[in-house]
mmCIF file of C-alpha atoms and ligand atoms in Angstrom:
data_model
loop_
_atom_site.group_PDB
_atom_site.id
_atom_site.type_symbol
_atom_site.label_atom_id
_atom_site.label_comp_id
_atom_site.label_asym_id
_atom_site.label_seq_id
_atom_site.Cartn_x
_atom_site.Cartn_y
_atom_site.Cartn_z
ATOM 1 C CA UNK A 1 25.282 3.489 1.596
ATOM 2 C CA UNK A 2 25.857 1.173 -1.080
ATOM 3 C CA UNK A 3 22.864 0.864 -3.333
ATOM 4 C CA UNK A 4 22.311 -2.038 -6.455
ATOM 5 C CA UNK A 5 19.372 -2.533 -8.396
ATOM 6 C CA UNK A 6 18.728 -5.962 -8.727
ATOM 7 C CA UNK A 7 15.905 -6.927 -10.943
ATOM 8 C CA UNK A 8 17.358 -6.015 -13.938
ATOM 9 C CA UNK A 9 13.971 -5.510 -15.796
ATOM 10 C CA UNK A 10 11.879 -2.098 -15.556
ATOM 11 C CA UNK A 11 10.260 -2.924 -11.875
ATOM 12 C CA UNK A 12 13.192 -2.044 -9.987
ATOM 13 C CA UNK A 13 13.994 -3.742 -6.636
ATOM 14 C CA UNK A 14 17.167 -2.002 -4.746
ATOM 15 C CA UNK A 15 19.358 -3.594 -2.404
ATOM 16 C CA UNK A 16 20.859 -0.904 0.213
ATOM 17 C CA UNK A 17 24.061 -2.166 2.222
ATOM 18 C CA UNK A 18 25.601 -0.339 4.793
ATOM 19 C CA UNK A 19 27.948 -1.906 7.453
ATOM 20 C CA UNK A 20 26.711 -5.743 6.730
ATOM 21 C CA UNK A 21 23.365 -4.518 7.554
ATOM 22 C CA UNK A 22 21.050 -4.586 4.562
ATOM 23 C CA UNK A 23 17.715 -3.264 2.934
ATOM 24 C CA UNK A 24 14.996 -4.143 0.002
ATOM 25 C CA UNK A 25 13.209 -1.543 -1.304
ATOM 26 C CA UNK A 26 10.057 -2.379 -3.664
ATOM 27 C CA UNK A 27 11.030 -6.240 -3.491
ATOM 28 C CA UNK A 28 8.958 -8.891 -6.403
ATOM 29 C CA UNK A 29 7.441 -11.751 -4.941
ATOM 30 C CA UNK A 30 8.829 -14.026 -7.764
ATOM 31 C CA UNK A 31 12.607 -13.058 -7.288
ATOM 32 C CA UNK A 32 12.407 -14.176 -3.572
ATOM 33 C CA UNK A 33 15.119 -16.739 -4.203
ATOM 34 C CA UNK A 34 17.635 -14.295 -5.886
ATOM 35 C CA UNK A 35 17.173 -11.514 -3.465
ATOM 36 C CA UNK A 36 18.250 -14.688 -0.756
ATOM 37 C CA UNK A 37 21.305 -15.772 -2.315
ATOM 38 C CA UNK A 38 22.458 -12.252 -3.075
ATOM 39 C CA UNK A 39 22.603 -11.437 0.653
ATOM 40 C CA UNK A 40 23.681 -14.653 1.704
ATOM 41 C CA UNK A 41 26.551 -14.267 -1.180
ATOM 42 C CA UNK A 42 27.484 -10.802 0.071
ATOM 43 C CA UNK A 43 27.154 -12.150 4.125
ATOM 44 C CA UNK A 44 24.535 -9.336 4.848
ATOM 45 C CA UNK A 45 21.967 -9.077 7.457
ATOM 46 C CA UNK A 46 18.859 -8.053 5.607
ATOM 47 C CA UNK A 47 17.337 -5.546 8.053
ATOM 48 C CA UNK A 48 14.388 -3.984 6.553
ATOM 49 C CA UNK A 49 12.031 -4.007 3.985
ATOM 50 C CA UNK A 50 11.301 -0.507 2.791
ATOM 51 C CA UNK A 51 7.976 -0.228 0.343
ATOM 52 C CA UNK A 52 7.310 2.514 -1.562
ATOM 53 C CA UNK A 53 3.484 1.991 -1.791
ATOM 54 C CA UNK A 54 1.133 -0.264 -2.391
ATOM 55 C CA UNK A 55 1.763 -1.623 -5.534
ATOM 56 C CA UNK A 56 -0.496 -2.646 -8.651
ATOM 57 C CA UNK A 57 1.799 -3.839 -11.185
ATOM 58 C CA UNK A 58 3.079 -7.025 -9.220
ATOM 59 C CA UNK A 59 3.095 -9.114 -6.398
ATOM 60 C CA UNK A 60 4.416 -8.089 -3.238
ATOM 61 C CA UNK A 61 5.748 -10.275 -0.227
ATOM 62 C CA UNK A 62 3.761 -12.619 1.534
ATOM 63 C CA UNK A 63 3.263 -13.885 4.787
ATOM 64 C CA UNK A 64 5.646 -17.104 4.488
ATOM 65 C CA UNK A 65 8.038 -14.954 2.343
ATOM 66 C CA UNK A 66 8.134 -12.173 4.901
ATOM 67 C CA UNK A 67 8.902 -15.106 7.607
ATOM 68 C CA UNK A 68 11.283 -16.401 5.548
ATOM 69 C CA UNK A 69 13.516 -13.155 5.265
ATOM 70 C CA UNK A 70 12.678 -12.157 8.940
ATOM 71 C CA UNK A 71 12.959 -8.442 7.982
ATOM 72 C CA UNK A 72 10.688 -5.352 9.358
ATOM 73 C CA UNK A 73 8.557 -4.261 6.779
ATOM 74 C CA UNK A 74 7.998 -0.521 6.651
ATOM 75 C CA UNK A 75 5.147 1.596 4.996
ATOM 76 C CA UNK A 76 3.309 4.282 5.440
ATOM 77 C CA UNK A 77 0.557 4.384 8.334
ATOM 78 C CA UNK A 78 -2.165 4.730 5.702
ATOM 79 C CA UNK A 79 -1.157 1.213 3.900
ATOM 80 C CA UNK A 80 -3.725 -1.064 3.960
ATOM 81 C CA UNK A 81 -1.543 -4.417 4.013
ATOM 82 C CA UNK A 82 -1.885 -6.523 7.380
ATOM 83 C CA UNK A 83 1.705 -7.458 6.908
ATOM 84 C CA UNK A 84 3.395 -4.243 7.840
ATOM 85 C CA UNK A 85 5.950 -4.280 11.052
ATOM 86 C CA UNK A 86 6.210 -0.590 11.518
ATOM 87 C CA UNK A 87 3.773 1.893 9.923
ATOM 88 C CA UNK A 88 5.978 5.310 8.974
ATOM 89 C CA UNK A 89 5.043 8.797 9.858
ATOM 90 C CA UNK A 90 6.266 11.849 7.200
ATOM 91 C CA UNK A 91 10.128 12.863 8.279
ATOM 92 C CA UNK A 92 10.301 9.844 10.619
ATOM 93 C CA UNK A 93 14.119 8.391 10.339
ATOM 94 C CA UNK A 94 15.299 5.121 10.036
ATOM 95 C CA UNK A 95 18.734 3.596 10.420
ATOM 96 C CA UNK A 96 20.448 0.829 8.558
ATOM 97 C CA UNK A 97 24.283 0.152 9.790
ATOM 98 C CA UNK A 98 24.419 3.000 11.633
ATOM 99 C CA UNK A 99 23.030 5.287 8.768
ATOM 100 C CA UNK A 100 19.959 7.664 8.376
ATOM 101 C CA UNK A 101 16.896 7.057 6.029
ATOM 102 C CA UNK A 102 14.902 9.766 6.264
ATOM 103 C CA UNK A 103 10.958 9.147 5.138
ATOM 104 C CA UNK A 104 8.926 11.810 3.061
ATOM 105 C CA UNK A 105 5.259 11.049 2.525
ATOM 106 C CA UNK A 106 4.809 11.682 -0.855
ATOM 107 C CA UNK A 107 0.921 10.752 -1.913
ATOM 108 C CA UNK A 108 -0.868 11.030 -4.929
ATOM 109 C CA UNK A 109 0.306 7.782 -6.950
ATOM 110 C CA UNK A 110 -1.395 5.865 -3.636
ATOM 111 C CA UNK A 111 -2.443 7.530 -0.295
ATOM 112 C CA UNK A 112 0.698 5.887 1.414
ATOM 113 C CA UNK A 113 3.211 6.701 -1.131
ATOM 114 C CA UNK A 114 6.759 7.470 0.325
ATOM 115 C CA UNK A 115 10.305 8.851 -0.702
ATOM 116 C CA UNK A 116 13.490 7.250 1.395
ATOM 117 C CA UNK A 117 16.020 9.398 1.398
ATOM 118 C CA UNK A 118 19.421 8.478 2.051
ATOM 119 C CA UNK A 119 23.083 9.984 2.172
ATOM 120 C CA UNK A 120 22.614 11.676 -1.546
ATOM 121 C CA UNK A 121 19.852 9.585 -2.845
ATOM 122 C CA UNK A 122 16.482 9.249 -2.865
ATOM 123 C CA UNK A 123 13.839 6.349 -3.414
ATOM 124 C CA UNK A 124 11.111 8.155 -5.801
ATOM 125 C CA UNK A 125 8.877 4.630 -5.601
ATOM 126 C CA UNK A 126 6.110 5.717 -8.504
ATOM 127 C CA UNK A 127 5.640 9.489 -6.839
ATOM 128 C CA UNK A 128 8.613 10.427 -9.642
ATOM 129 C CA UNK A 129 10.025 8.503 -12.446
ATOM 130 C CA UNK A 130 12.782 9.598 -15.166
ATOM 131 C CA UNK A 131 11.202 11.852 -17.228
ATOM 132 C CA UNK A 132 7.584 10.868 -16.035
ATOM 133 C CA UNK A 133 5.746 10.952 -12.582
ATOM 134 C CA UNK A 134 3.526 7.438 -11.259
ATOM 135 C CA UNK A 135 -0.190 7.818 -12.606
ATOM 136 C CA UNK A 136 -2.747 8.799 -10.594
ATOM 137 C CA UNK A 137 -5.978 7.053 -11.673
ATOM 138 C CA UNK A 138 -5.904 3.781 -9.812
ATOM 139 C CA UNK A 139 -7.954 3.866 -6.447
ATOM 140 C CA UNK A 140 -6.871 7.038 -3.867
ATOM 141 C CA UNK A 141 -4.782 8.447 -6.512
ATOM 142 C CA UNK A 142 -4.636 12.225 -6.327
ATOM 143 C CA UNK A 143 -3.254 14.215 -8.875
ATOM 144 C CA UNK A 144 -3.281 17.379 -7.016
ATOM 145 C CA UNK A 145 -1.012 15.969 -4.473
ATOM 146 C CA UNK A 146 1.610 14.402 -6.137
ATOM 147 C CA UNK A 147 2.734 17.858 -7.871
ATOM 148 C CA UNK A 148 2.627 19.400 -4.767
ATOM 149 C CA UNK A 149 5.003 16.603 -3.302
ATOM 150 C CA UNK A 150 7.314 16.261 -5.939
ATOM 151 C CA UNK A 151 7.769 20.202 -6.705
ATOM 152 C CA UNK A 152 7.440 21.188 -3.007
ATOM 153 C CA UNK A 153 9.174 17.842 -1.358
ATOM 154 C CA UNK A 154 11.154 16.372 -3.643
ATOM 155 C CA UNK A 155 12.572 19.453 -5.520
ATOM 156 C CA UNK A 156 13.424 21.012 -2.115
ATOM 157 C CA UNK A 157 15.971 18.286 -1.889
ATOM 158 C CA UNK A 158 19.552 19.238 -3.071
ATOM 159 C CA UNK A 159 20.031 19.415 -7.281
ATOM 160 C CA UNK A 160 22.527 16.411 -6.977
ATOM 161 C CA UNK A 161 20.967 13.783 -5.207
ATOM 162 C CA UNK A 162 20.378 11.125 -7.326
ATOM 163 C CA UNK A 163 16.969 10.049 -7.828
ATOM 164 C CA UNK A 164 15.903 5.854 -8.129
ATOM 165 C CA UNK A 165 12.813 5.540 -9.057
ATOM 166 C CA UNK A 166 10.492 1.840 -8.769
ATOM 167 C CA UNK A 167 10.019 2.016 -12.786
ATOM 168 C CA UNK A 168 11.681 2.814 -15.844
ATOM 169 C CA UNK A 169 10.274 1.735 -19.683
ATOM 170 C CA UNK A 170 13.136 2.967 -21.558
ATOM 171 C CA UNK A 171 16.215 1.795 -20.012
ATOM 172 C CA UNK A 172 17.125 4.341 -17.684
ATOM 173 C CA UNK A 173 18.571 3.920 -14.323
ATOM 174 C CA UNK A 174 18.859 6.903 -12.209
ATOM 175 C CA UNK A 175 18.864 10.420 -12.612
ATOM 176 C CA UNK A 176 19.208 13.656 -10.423
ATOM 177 C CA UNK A 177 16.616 16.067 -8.536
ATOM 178 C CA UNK A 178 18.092 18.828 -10.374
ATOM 179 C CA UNK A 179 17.720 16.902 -14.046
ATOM 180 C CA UNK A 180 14.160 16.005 -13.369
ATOM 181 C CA UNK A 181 13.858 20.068 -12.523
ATOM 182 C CA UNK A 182 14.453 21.408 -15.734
ATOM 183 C CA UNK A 183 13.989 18.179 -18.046
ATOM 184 C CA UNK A 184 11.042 15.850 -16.629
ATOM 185 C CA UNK A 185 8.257 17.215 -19.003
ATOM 186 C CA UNK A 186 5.364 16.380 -16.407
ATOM 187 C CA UNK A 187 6.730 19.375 -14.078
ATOM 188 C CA UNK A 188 9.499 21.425 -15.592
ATOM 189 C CA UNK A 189 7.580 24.902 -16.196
ATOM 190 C CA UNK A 190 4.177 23.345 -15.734
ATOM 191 C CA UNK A 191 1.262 24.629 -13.204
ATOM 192 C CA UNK A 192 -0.484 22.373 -10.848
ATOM 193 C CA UNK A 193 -3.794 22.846 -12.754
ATOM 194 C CA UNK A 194 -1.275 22.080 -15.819
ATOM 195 C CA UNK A 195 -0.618 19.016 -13.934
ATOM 196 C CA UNK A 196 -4.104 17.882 -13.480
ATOM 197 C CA UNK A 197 -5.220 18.614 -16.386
ATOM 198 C CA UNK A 198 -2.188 16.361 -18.272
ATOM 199 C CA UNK A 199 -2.903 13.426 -15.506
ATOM 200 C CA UNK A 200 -6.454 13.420 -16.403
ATOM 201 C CA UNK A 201 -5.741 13.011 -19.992
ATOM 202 C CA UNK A 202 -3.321 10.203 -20.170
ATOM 203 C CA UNK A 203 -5.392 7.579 -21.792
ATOM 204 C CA UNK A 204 -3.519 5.137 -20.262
ATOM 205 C CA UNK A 205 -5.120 1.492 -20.632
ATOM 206 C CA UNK A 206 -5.898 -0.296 -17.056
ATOM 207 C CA UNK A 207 -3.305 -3.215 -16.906
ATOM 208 C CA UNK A 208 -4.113 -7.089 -16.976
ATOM 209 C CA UNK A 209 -5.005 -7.988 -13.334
ATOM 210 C CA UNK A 210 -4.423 -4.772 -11.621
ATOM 211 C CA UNK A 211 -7.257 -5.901 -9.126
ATOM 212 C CA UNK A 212 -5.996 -9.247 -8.812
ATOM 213 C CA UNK A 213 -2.469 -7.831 -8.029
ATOM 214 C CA UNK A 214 -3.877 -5.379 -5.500
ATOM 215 C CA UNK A 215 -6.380 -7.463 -3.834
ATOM 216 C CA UNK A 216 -3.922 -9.984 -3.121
ATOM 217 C CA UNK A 217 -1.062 -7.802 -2.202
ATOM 218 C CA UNK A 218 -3.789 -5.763 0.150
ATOM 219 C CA UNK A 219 -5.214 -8.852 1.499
ATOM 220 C CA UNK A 220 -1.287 -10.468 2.097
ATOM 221 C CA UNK A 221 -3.276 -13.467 0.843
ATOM 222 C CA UNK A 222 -0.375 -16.643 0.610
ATOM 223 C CA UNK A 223 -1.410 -17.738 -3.235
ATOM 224 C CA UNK A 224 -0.951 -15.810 -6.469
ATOM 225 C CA UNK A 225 -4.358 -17.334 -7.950
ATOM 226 C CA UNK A 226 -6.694 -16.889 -4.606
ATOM 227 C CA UNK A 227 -10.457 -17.836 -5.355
ATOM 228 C CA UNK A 228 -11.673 -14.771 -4.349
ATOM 229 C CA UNK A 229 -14.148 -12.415 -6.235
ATOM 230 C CA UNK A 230 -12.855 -9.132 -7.853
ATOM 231 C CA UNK A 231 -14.146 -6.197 -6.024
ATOM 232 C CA UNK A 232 -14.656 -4.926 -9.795
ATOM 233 C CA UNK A 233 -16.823 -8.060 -10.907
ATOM 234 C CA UNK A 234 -19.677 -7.324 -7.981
ATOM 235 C CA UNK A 235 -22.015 -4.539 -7.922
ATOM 236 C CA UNK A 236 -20.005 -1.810 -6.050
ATOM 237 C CA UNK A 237 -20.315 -2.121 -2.078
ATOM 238 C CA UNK A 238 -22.265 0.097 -0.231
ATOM 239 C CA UNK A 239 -20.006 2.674 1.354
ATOM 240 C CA UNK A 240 -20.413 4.304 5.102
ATOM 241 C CA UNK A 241 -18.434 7.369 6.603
ATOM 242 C CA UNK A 242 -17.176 6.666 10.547
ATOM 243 C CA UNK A 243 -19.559 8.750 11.582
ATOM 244 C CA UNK A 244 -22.608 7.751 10.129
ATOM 245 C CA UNK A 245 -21.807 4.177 11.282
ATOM 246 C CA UNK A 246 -21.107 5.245 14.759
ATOM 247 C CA UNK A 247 -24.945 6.364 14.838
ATOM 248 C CA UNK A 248 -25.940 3.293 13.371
ATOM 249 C CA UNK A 249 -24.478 0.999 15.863
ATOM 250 C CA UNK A 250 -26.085 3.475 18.514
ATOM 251 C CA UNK A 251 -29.310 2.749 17.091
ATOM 252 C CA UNK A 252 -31.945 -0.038 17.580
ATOM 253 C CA UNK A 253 -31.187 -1.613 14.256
ATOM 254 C CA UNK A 254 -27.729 -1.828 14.571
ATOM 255 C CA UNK A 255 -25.681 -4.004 12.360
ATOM 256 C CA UNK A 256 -23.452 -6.500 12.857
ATOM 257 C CA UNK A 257 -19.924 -5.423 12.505
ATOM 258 C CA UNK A 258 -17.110 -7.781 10.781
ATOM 259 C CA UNK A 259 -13.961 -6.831 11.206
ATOM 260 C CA UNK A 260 -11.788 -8.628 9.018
ATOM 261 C CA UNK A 261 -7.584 -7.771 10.018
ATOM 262 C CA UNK A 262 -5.459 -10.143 11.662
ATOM 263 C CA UNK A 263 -6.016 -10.361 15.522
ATOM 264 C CA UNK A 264 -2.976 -8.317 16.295
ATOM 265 C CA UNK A 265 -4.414 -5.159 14.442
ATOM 266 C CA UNK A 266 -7.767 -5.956 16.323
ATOM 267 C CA UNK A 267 -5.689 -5.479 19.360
ATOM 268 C CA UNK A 268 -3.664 -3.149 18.268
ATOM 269 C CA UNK A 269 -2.991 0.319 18.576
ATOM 270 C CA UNK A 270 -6.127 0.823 16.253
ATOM 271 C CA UNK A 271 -8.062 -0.627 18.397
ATOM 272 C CA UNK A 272 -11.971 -1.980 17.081
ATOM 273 C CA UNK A 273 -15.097 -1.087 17.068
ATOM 274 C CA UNK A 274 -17.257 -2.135 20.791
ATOM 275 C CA UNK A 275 -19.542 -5.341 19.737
ATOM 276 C CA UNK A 276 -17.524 -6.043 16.320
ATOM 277 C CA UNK A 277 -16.692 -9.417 15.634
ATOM 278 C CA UNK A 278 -13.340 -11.050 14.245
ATOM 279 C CA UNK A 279 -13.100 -13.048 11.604
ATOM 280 C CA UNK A 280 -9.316 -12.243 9.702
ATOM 281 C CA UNK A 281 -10.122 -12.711 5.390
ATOM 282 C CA UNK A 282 -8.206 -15.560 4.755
ATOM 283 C CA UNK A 283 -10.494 -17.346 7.188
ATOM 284 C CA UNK A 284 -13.535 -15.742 6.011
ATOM 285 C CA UNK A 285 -14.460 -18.400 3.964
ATOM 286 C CA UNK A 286 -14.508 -21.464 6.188
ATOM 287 C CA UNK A 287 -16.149 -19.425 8.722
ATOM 288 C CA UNK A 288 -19.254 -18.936 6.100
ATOM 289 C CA UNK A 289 -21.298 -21.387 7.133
ATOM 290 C CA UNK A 290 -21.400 -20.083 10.538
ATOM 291 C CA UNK A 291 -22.053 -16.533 9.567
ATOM 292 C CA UNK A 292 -24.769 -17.828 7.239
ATOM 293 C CA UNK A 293 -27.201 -16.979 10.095
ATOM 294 C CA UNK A 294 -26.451 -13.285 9.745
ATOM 295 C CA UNK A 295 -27.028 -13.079 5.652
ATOM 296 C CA UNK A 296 -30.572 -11.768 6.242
ATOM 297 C CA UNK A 297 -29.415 -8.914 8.341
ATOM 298 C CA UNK A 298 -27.032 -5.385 7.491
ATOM 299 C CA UNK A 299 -23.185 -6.352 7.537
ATOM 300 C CA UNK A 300 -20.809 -3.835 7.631
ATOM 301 C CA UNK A 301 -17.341 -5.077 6.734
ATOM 302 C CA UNK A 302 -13.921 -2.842 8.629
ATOM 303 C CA UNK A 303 -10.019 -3.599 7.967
ATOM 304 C CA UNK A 304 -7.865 -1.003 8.783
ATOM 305 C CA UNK A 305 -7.687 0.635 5.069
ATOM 306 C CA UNK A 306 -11.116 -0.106 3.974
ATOM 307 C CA UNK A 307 -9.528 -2.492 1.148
ATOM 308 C CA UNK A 308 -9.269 -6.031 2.435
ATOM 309 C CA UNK A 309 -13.072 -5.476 3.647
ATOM 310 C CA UNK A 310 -14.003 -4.349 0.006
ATOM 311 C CA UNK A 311 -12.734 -7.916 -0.904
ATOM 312 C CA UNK A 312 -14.511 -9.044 2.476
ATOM 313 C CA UNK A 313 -17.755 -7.555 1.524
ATOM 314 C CA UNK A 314 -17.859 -8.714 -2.233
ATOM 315 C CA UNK A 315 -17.060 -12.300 -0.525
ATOM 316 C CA UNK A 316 -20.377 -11.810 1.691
ATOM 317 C CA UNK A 317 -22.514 -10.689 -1.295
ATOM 318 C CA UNK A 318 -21.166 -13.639 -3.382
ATOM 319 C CA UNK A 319 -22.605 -16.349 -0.756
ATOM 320 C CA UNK A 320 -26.224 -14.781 -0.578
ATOM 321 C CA UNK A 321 -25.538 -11.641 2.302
ATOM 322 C CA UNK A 322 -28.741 -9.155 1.452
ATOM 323 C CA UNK A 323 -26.933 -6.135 2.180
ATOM 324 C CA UNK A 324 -23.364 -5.527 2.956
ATOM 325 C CA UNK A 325 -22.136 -2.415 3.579
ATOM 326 C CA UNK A 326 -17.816 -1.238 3.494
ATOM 327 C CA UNK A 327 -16.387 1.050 6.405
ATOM 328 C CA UNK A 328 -15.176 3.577 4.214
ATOM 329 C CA UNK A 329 -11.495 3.875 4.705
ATOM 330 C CA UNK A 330 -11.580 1.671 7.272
ATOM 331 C CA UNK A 331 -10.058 2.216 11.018
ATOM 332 C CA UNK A 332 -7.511 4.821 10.032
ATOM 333 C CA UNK A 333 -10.963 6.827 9.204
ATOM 334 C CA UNK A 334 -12.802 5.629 12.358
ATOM 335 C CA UNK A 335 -9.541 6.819 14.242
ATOM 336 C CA UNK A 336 -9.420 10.016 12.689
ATOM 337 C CA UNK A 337 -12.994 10.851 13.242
ATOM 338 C CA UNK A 338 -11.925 10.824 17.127
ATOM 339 C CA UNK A 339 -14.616 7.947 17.607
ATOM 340 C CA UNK A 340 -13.975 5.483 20.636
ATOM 341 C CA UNK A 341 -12.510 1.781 19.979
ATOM 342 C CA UNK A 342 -11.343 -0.641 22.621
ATOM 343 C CA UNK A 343 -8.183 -3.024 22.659
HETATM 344 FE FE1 FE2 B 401 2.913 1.773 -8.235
#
């Protein structure tokens, strides 16, 4: 496996090439163009794209830009992007030109955080960076479980494979499992309460736009600048476990349900919820004025995640809805609850 980072700045996109068949990891929306006329330059097939996680810091692919490469995208089952082809299980396999790349779910940076590893290397995404490890205080982050998947995942992995990580502030390019063993300061010697402890304590200022960035990349909205409220900027949505919104619809006062993913998830192998309705986000608004007759009664908003429906439900409240409620974690929670859905 040939493998070239091509960015050149410290969010690192890597292009994987193995027999003519290619691969992106992490690709930036803005360096579309480039990532084109590299493959078309080197006459590769561009096969999959791999991401890491859901990312914060910039914009991921859209819909017409996923078209446009007519790659699978891969990520984690517990993603919350609509735009994913094949949702990855921990130690599934993949194959690019007839070789292996081997998934580890690694959380704790996001829920669906993920190593590739391939033929001596691995893709560390934000889980573990040169010297550092991703932070853990955006939404889902969990501290806890990113030192057990770096010390008990990652550092299982032989001492020389060589580790690429999505970031690096000082100019570093890759490193090795074993260097990060005995140098990276976040783990080497340290105790998992150690670990917390440090995370918690970082100080670390909450970047420009974060929500923007992660709304839109959640949402797989087309536009960079979308007109849609910040889930920040609105009075925090009303969350509801599976469970307690299964008994809900049972009852006489039932809500109505809005389920806001692309028809294919509604039919998916998720499933939905019996009596919800469709309406996919980026048609959300224009459909307003027909939902208007429902703003006087309870809303609860689903997606599979329960991310696009926070952006969903601060859309609702925005236009007048009395009280809208978010499906916390969305169908992956409904499904893991062992509640019914149809297709
Ligand atoms: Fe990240």
């Amino acid at each position: 496996m040939k493998i070239t980072e091509i960015n050149g700045t410290n969010c690192k996109t890597y292009l994987l090439e193995a027999n003519g068949h290619a691969a992106l990891v992490d690709p930036v929306r803005e360096r579309l163009e480039t990532y084109r006329a590299i493959l078309a330059q080197r006459g590769l097939t561009l096969d999959l794209v791999l991401e890491t996680h859901m990312h914060a810091d910039h914009l991921m692919l859209n819909r017409a830009m996923k078209d446009a490469l007519g790659a699978c995208v891969v990520m984690h089952q517990a993603s919350p992007s609509p735009l994913v082809d094949r949702h990855l299980k921990d130690n599934e396999s993949l194959e690019l030109g007839g070789e292996e790349i081997k998934v580890l779910h690694t959380p704790g940076h996001t829920p669906d955080s993920v190593c590739f590893v391939t033929g001596g290397a691995v893709f560390t995404g934000d889980t573990l960076l040169i010297g550092g490890s991703g932070r853990t205080d955006f939404p889902g982050g969990d501290s806890r479980a990113q030192f057990e998947a770096v010390t008990k995942r990652l550092f299982a992995l032989p001492d020389d494979t060589v580790v690429w990580p999505a970031h690096d502030y000082k100019g570093k390019t890759c490193s090795t499992i074993g260097n990060e063993k005995t140098t990276n300061p976040r783990f080497a010697g340290k105790t998992c309460a150690e670990y917390i402890d440090l995370m918690a304590h970082l100080g670390l200022p909450f970047p420009d736009k974060i929500q923007q960035s992660l709304q839109v990349n959640q949402s797989g909205f087309e536009a960079d600048e979308v007109a849609f409220p910040l889930v920040t900027d609105i009075a925090k949505l009303e969350p509801i476990e599976a469970k307690a919104l299964a008994k809900w619809i049972a009852s006489p006062q039932k809500p109505l349900v809005l389920d806001v993913r692309e028809p294919e998830e509604f039919t998916g192998d998720l499933g939905h919820i019996e009596g919800s309705v469709l309406v996919p986000l980026d048609a959300l608004e224009q459909r307003l004025p027909k939902l208007h007759g429902y703003a006087d009664r309870d809303v609860v908003m689903v997606c599979r995640a329960g991310a696009r429906s926070a952006t969903a439900g601060a859309i609702l409240q925005r236009a007048g809805f009395r009280r809208v409620v978010n499906l916390d974690g969305g169908m992956l929670a409904w499904a893991a609850a062992g509640l019914p859905v149809q297709r």
